[in-house]
Amino acid sequence: MIDTQIEQALNDQIAMEARSSHFYLGMATWAETSGLNGTAAFLYRHSHEEREHMLKLIRFVNERGGTAHIPSLDAPAAEFSGLHAVFTTLLEHETNVTASINEVVDLCLSRKDYTTHNFMQWYVSEQIEEEALARTILDKLAMIGSDSAGLYLFDRDLEQLEPEA
Ligand code: FEO
């Protein structure tokens, strides 16, 4: 049976992954209606992957004898001043997700729950990749500046880029 504190922490993480999926859906819609179809495709995939992160946690909690709670969600931001704002927000959010995952890992160690600790390692690795990718994208945007040909190519490249590359 899962420890109640661990169960609570995992339920908090479920809510965080659900919010991530929702945030990126809002960003994807903004991109699609701004003519940035490649960026929209990337963000739709990202949103879908966050939903999978949530599902993986839900199933783990239930399989371990706990009860996963499905959170209610506020509407995500629908307006952004540009691509830089989108990816800065995304990186800030992922940094918060990483901090939250690290707290779950800490709790697993203090409660001696090595099964959940092992399960959480996948999320630890995932966060390293997600943060690195967001930083790479921001570096590219900084190089491009306001060059419209560069932004066209950036958007086209994002169509192919996997959120978990
Ligand atoms: Fe599932 Fe991007 O955190």
PDB file of C-alpha atoms and ligand atoms in Angstrom:
ATOM      1  CA  MET A   1       0.000   0.000   0.000  1.00  0.00           C
ATOM      2  CA  ILE A   2       1.324   3.393  -0.927  1.00  0.00           C
ATOM      3  CA  ASP A   3       2.319   5.842   1.820  1.00  0.00           C
ATOM      4  CA  THR A   4      -0.327   8.595   2.128  1.00  0.00           C
ATOM      5  CA  GLN A   5       2.232  11.407   1.900  1.00  0.00           C
ATOM      6  CA  ILE A   6       3.684   9.907  -1.275  1.00  0.00           C
ATOM      7  CA  GLU A   7       0.175   9.433  -2.649  1.00  0.00           C
ATOM      8  CA  GLN A   8      -0.556  13.125  -2.014  1.00  0.00           C
ATOM      9  CA  ALA A   9       2.721  14.227  -3.628  1.00  0.00           C
ATOM     10  CA  LEU A  10       2.003  12.082  -6.700  1.00  0.00           C
ATOM     11  CA  ASN A  11      -1.515  13.501  -6.926  1.00  0.00           C
ATOM     12  CA  ASP A  12      -0.023  17.009  -6.813  1.00  0.00           C
ATOM     13  CA  GLN A  13       2.309  15.956  -9.618  1.00  0.00           C
ATOM     14  CA  ILE A  14      -0.655  14.596 -11.608  1.00  0.00           C
ATOM     15  CA  ALA A  15      -2.257  18.057 -11.348  1.00  0.00           C
ATOM     16  CA  MET A  16       0.979  19.709 -12.443  1.00  0.00           C
ATOM     17  CA  GLU A  17       1.318  17.498 -15.540  1.00  0.00           C
ATOM     18  CA  ALA A  18      -2.359  18.156 -16.360  1.00  0.00           C
ATOM     19  CA  ARG A  19      -1.713  21.911 -16.106  1.00  0.00           C
ATOM     20  CA  SER A  20       1.357  21.535 -18.341  1.00  0.00           C
ATOM     21  CA  SER A  21      -0.739  19.813 -20.992  1.00  0.00           C
ATOM     22  CA  HIS A  22      -3.370  22.550 -20.708  1.00  0.00           C
ATOM     23  CA  PHE A  23      -0.778  25.401 -20.866  1.00  0.00           C
ATOM     24  CA  TYR A  24       0.788  23.991 -24.021  1.00  0.00           C
ATOM     25  CA  LEU A  25      -2.603  23.510 -25.607  1.00  0.00           C
ATOM     26  CA  GLY A  26      -3.251  27.242 -25.057  1.00  0.00           C
ATOM     27  CA  MET A  27       0.134  28.061 -26.603  1.00  0.00           C
ATOM     28  CA  ALA A  28      -0.509  25.724 -29.550  1.00  0.00           C
ATOM     29  CA  THR A  29      -3.829  27.400 -30.274  1.00  0.00           C
ATOM     30  CA  TRP A  30      -2.216  30.829 -30.117  1.00  0.00           C
ATOM     31  CA  ALA A  31       0.523  29.684 -32.543  1.00  0.00           C
ATOM     32  CA  GLU A  32      -1.946  28.094 -34.957  1.00  0.00           C
ATOM     33  CA  THR A  33      -4.100  31.220 -35.115  1.00  0.00           C
ATOM     34  CA  SER A  34      -0.962  33.366 -35.557  1.00  0.00           C
ATOM     35  CA  GLY A  35       0.100  31.542 -38.738  1.00  0.00           C
ATOM     36  CA  LEU A  36       2.859  29.604 -36.958  1.00  0.00           C
ATOM     37  CA  ASN A  37       1.792  26.126 -37.985  1.00  0.00           C
ATOM     38  CA  GLY A  38       5.130  24.411 -37.306  1.00  0.00           C
ATOM     39  CA  THR A  39       5.264  25.844 -33.784  1.00  0.00           C
ATOM     40  CA  ALA A  40       1.634  24.827 -33.271  1.00  0.00           C
ATOM     41  CA  ALA A  41       2.397  21.233 -34.344  1.00  0.00           C
ATOM     42  CA  PHE A  42       5.317  21.091 -31.885  1.00  0.00           C
ATOM     43  CA  LEU A  43       3.210  22.469 -29.037  1.00  0.00           C
ATOM     44  CA  TYR A  44       0.268  20.135 -29.752  1.00  0.00           C
ATOM     45  CA  ARG A  45       2.702  17.198 -29.535  1.00  0.00           C
ATOM     46  CA  HIS A  46       4.163  18.640 -26.350  1.00  0.00           C
ATOM     47  CA  SER A  47       0.697  18.995 -24.838  1.00  0.00           C
ATOM     48  CA  HIS A  48      -0.088  15.397 -25.763  1.00  0.00           C
ATOM     49  CA  GLU A  49       3.131  14.180 -24.136  1.00  0.00           C
ATOM     50  CA  GLU A  50       2.317  16.021 -20.912  1.00  0.00           C
ATOM     51  CA  ARG A  51      -1.025  14.235 -20.871  1.00  0.00           C
ATOM     52  CA  GLU A  52       0.884  10.968 -21.158  1.00  0.00           C
ATOM     53  CA  HIS A  53       3.117  12.002 -18.242  1.00  0.00           C
ATOM     54  CA  MET A  54      -0.074  12.576 -16.250  1.00  0.00           C
ATOM     55  CA  LEU A  55      -1.558   9.212 -17.280  1.00  0.00           C
ATOM     56  CA  LYS A  56       1.610   7.357 -16.335  1.00  0.00           C
ATOM     57  CA  LEU A  57       1.353   8.829 -12.826  1.00  0.00           C
ATOM     58  CA  ILE A  58      -2.382   8.120 -12.553  1.00  0.00           C
ATOM     59  CA  ARG A  59      -1.891   4.482 -13.423  1.00  0.00           C
ATOM     60  CA  PHE A  60       1.091   4.109 -11.084  1.00  0.00           C
ATOM     61  CA  VAL A  61      -0.841   5.536  -8.098  1.00  0.00           C
ATOM     62  CA  ASN A  62      -3.841   3.287  -8.774  1.00  0.00           C
ATOM     63  CA  GLU A  63      -1.711   0.183  -9.345  1.00  0.00           C
ATOM     64  CA  ARG A  64       0.100   0.768  -6.044  1.00  0.00           C
ATOM     65  CA  GLY A  65      -3.162   0.730  -4.113  1.00  0.00           C
ATOM     66  CA  GLY A  66      -3.671   4.487  -3.905  1.00  0.00           C
ATOM     67  CA  THR A  67      -6.317   6.626  -5.565  1.00  0.00           C
ATOM     68  CA  ALA A  68      -5.411   9.038  -8.340  1.00  0.00           C
ATOM     69  CA  HIS A  69      -7.418  12.267  -8.406  1.00  0.00           C
ATOM     70  CA  ILE A  70      -8.290  13.986 -11.660  1.00  0.00           C
ATOM     71  CA  PRO A  71      -7.826  17.736 -11.138  1.00  0.00           C
ATOM     72  CA  SER A  72     -10.020  20.574 -12.365  1.00  0.00           C
ATOM     73  CA  LEU A  73      -8.138  23.112 -14.437  1.00  0.00           C
ATOM     74  CA  ASP A  74      -8.286  26.864 -15.045  1.00  0.00           C
ATOM     75  CA  ALA A  75      -8.258  28.115 -18.624  1.00  0.00           C
ATOM     76  CA  PRO A  76      -4.688  28.574 -19.839  1.00  0.00           C
ATOM     77  CA  ALA A  77      -3.267  31.845 -21.232  1.00  0.00           C
ATOM     78  CA  ALA A  78      -4.569  32.453 -24.741  1.00  0.00           C
ATOM     79  CA  GLU A  79      -2.556  35.523 -25.746  1.00  0.00           C
ATOM     80  CA  PHE A  80       1.220  35.870 -26.090  1.00  0.00           C
ATOM     81  CA  SER A  81       3.290  38.799 -27.321  1.00  0.00           C
ATOM     82  CA  GLY A  82       5.380  36.490 -29.547  1.00  0.00           C
ATOM     83  CA  LEU A  83       7.438  33.318 -29.769  1.00  0.00           C
ATOM     84  CA  HIS A  84       9.984  34.523 -27.232  1.00  0.00           C
ATOM     85  CA  ALA A  85       7.211  34.984 -24.649  1.00  0.00           C
ATOM     86  CA  VAL A  86       5.822  31.527 -25.399  1.00  0.00           C
ATOM     87  CA  PHE A  87       9.108  29.701 -24.926  1.00  0.00           C
ATOM     88  CA  THR A  88      10.200  31.805 -21.942  1.00  0.00           C
ATOM     89  CA  THR A  89       6.914  30.876 -20.235  1.00  0.00           C
ATOM     90  CA  LEU A  90       7.424  27.248 -21.228  1.00  0.00           C
ATOM     91  CA  LEU A  91      10.941  27.137 -19.768  1.00  0.00           C
ATOM     92  CA  GLU A  92       9.801  28.814 -16.527  1.00  0.00           C
ATOM     93  CA  HIS A  93       7.024  26.285 -16.226  1.00  0.00           C
ATOM     94  CA  GLU A  94       9.338  23.330 -16.859  1.00  0.00           C
ATOM     95  CA  THR A  95      11.782  24.658 -14.259  1.00  0.00           C
ATOM     96  CA  ASN A  96       8.911  24.603 -11.742  1.00  0.00           C
ATOM     97  CA  VAL A  97       8.010  21.067 -12.820  1.00  0.00           C
ATOM     98  CA  THR A  98      11.613  19.965 -12.261  1.00  0.00           C
ATOM     99  CA  ALA A  99      11.588  21.466  -8.746  1.00  0.00           C
ATOM    100  CA  SER A 100       8.349  19.668  -8.002  1.00  0.00           C
ATOM    101  CA  ILE A 101       9.710  16.323  -9.248  1.00  0.00           C
ATOM    102  CA  ASN A 102      12.839  16.773  -7.154  1.00  0.00           C
ATOM    103  CA  GLU A 103      10.634  17.297  -4.095  1.00  0.00           C
ATOM    104  CA  VAL A 104       8.803  14.034  -4.823  1.00  0.00           C
ATOM    105  CA  VAL A 105      12.167  12.251  -5.145  1.00  0.00           C
ATOM    106  CA  ASP A 106      13.321  13.753  -1.817  1.00  0.00           C
ATOM    107  CA  LEU A 107      10.124  12.603  -0.144  1.00  0.00           C
ATOM    108  CA  CYS A 108      10.551   9.066  -1.552  1.00  0.00           C
ATOM    109  CA  LEU A 109      13.995   8.872   0.032  1.00  0.00           C
ATOM    110  CA  SER A 110      12.849  10.211   3.393  1.00  0.00           C
ATOM    111  CA  ARG A 111       9.897   7.756   3.444  1.00  0.00           C
ATOM    112  CA  LYS A 112      12.113   4.917   2.160  1.00  0.00           C
ATOM    113  CA  ASP A 113       9.782   4.293  -0.787  1.00  0.00           C
ATOM    114  CA  TYR A 114      12.337   2.947  -3.251  1.00  0.00           C
ATOM    115  CA  THR A 115       9.716   1.687  -5.705  1.00  0.00           C
ATOM    116  CA  THR A 116       8.318   5.179  -6.271  1.00  0.00           C
ATOM    117  CA  HIS A 117      11.840   6.576  -6.211  1.00  0.00           C
ATOM    118  CA  ASN A 118      12.746   4.214  -9.057  1.00  0.00           C
ATOM    119  CA  PHE A 119       9.579   5.128 -10.976  1.00  0.00           C
ATOM    120  CA  MET A 120      10.344   8.854 -10.625  1.00  0.00           C
ATOM    121  CA  GLN A 121      13.781   8.513 -12.247  1.00  0.00           C
ATOM    122  CA  TRP A 122      12.102   8.511 -15.662  1.00  0.00           C
ATOM    123  CA  TYR A 123      10.665  11.977 -14.831  1.00  0.00           C
ATOM    124  CA  VAL A 124      14.047  13.219 -13.619  1.00  0.00           C
ATOM    125  CA  SER A 125      15.645  12.318 -16.984  1.00  0.00           C
ATOM    126  CA  GLU A 126      12.705  13.697 -18.901  1.00  0.00           C
ATOM    127  CA  GLN A 127      13.032  17.090 -17.192  1.00  0.00           C
ATOM    128  CA  ILE A 128      16.723  17.365 -18.126  1.00  0.00           C
ATOM    129  CA  GLU A 129      15.759  16.871 -21.793  1.00  0.00           C
ATOM    130  CA  GLU A 130      12.776  19.217 -21.688  1.00  0.00           C
ATOM    131  CA  GLU A 131      14.685  22.061 -20.057  1.00  0.00           C
ATOM    132  CA  ALA A 132      17.630  21.633 -22.447  1.00  0.00           C
ATOM    133  CA  LEU A 133      15.308  21.691 -25.446  1.00  0.00           C
ATOM    134  CA  ALA A 134      13.521  24.847 -24.254  1.00  0.00           C
ATOM    135  CA  ARG A 135      16.899  26.580 -23.746  1.00  0.00           C
ATOM    136  CA  THR A 136      18.056  25.549 -27.238  1.00  0.00           C
ATOM    137  CA  ILE A 137      14.866  26.954 -28.742  1.00  0.00           C
ATOM    138  CA  LEU A 138      15.307  30.253 -26.835  1.00  0.00           C
ATOM    139  CA  ASP A 139      18.944  30.474 -28.019  1.00  0.00           C
ATOM    140  CA  LYS A 140      17.783  30.035 -31.622  1.00  0.00           C
ATOM    141  CA  LEU A 141      15.133  32.720 -31.199  1.00  0.00           C
ATOM    142  CA  ALA A 142      17.734  35.093 -29.736  1.00  0.00           C
ATOM    143  CA  MET A 143      19.946  34.536 -32.801  1.00  0.00           C
ATOM    144  CA  ILE A 144      17.075  35.084 -35.230  1.00  0.00           C
ATOM    145  CA  GLY A 145      15.840  38.274 -33.549  1.00  0.00           C
ATOM    146  CA  SER A 146      13.225  39.888 -35.786  1.00  0.00           C
ATOM    147  CA  ASP A 147      14.548  38.480 -39.081  1.00  0.00           C
ATOM    148  CA  SER A 148      11.408  37.279 -40.860  1.00  0.00           C
ATOM    149  CA  ALA A 149      13.211  34.734 -43.088  1.00  0.00           C
ATOM    150  CA  GLY A 150      14.831  33.280 -39.944  1.00  0.00           C
ATOM    151  CA  LEU A 151      11.471  33.096 -38.175  1.00  0.00           C
ATOM    152  CA  TYR A 152       9.947  31.354 -41.193  1.00  0.00           C
ATOM    153  CA  LEU A 153      12.673  28.691 -41.083  1.00  0.00           C
ATOM    154  CA  PHE A 154      12.421  28.398 -37.293  1.00  0.00           C
ATOM    155  CA  ASP A 155       8.703  27.699 -37.551  1.00  0.00           C
ATOM    156  CA  ARG A 156       9.264  25.175 -40.350  1.00  0.00           C
ATOM    157  CA  ASP A 157      11.981  23.379 -38.308  1.00  0.00           C
ATOM    158  CA  LEU A 158       9.746  23.142 -35.254  1.00  0.00           C
ATOM    159  CA  GLU A 159       7.262  21.131 -37.289  1.00  0.00           C
ATOM    160  CA  GLN A 160       9.814  18.275 -37.257  1.00  0.00           C
ATOM    161  CA  LEU A 161      11.224  18.745 -33.759  1.00  0.00           C
ATOM    162  CA  GLU A 162      10.177  16.172 -31.180  1.00  0.00           C
ATOM    163  CA  PRO A 163       9.369  17.663 -27.745  1.00  0.00           C
ATOM    164  CA  GLU A 164      11.385  14.835 -26.167  1.00  0.00           C
ATOM    165  CA  ALA A 165      14.303  15.019 -28.625  1.00  0.00           C
TER     166      ALA A 165
HETATM  167 FE1  FEO B   1       5.883  16.508 -17.843  1.00  0.00          FE
HETATM  168 FE2  FEO B   1       7.176  18.891 -19.137  1.00  0.00          FE
HETATM  169  O1  FEO B   1       6.801  18.022 -17.591  1.00  0.00           O
END
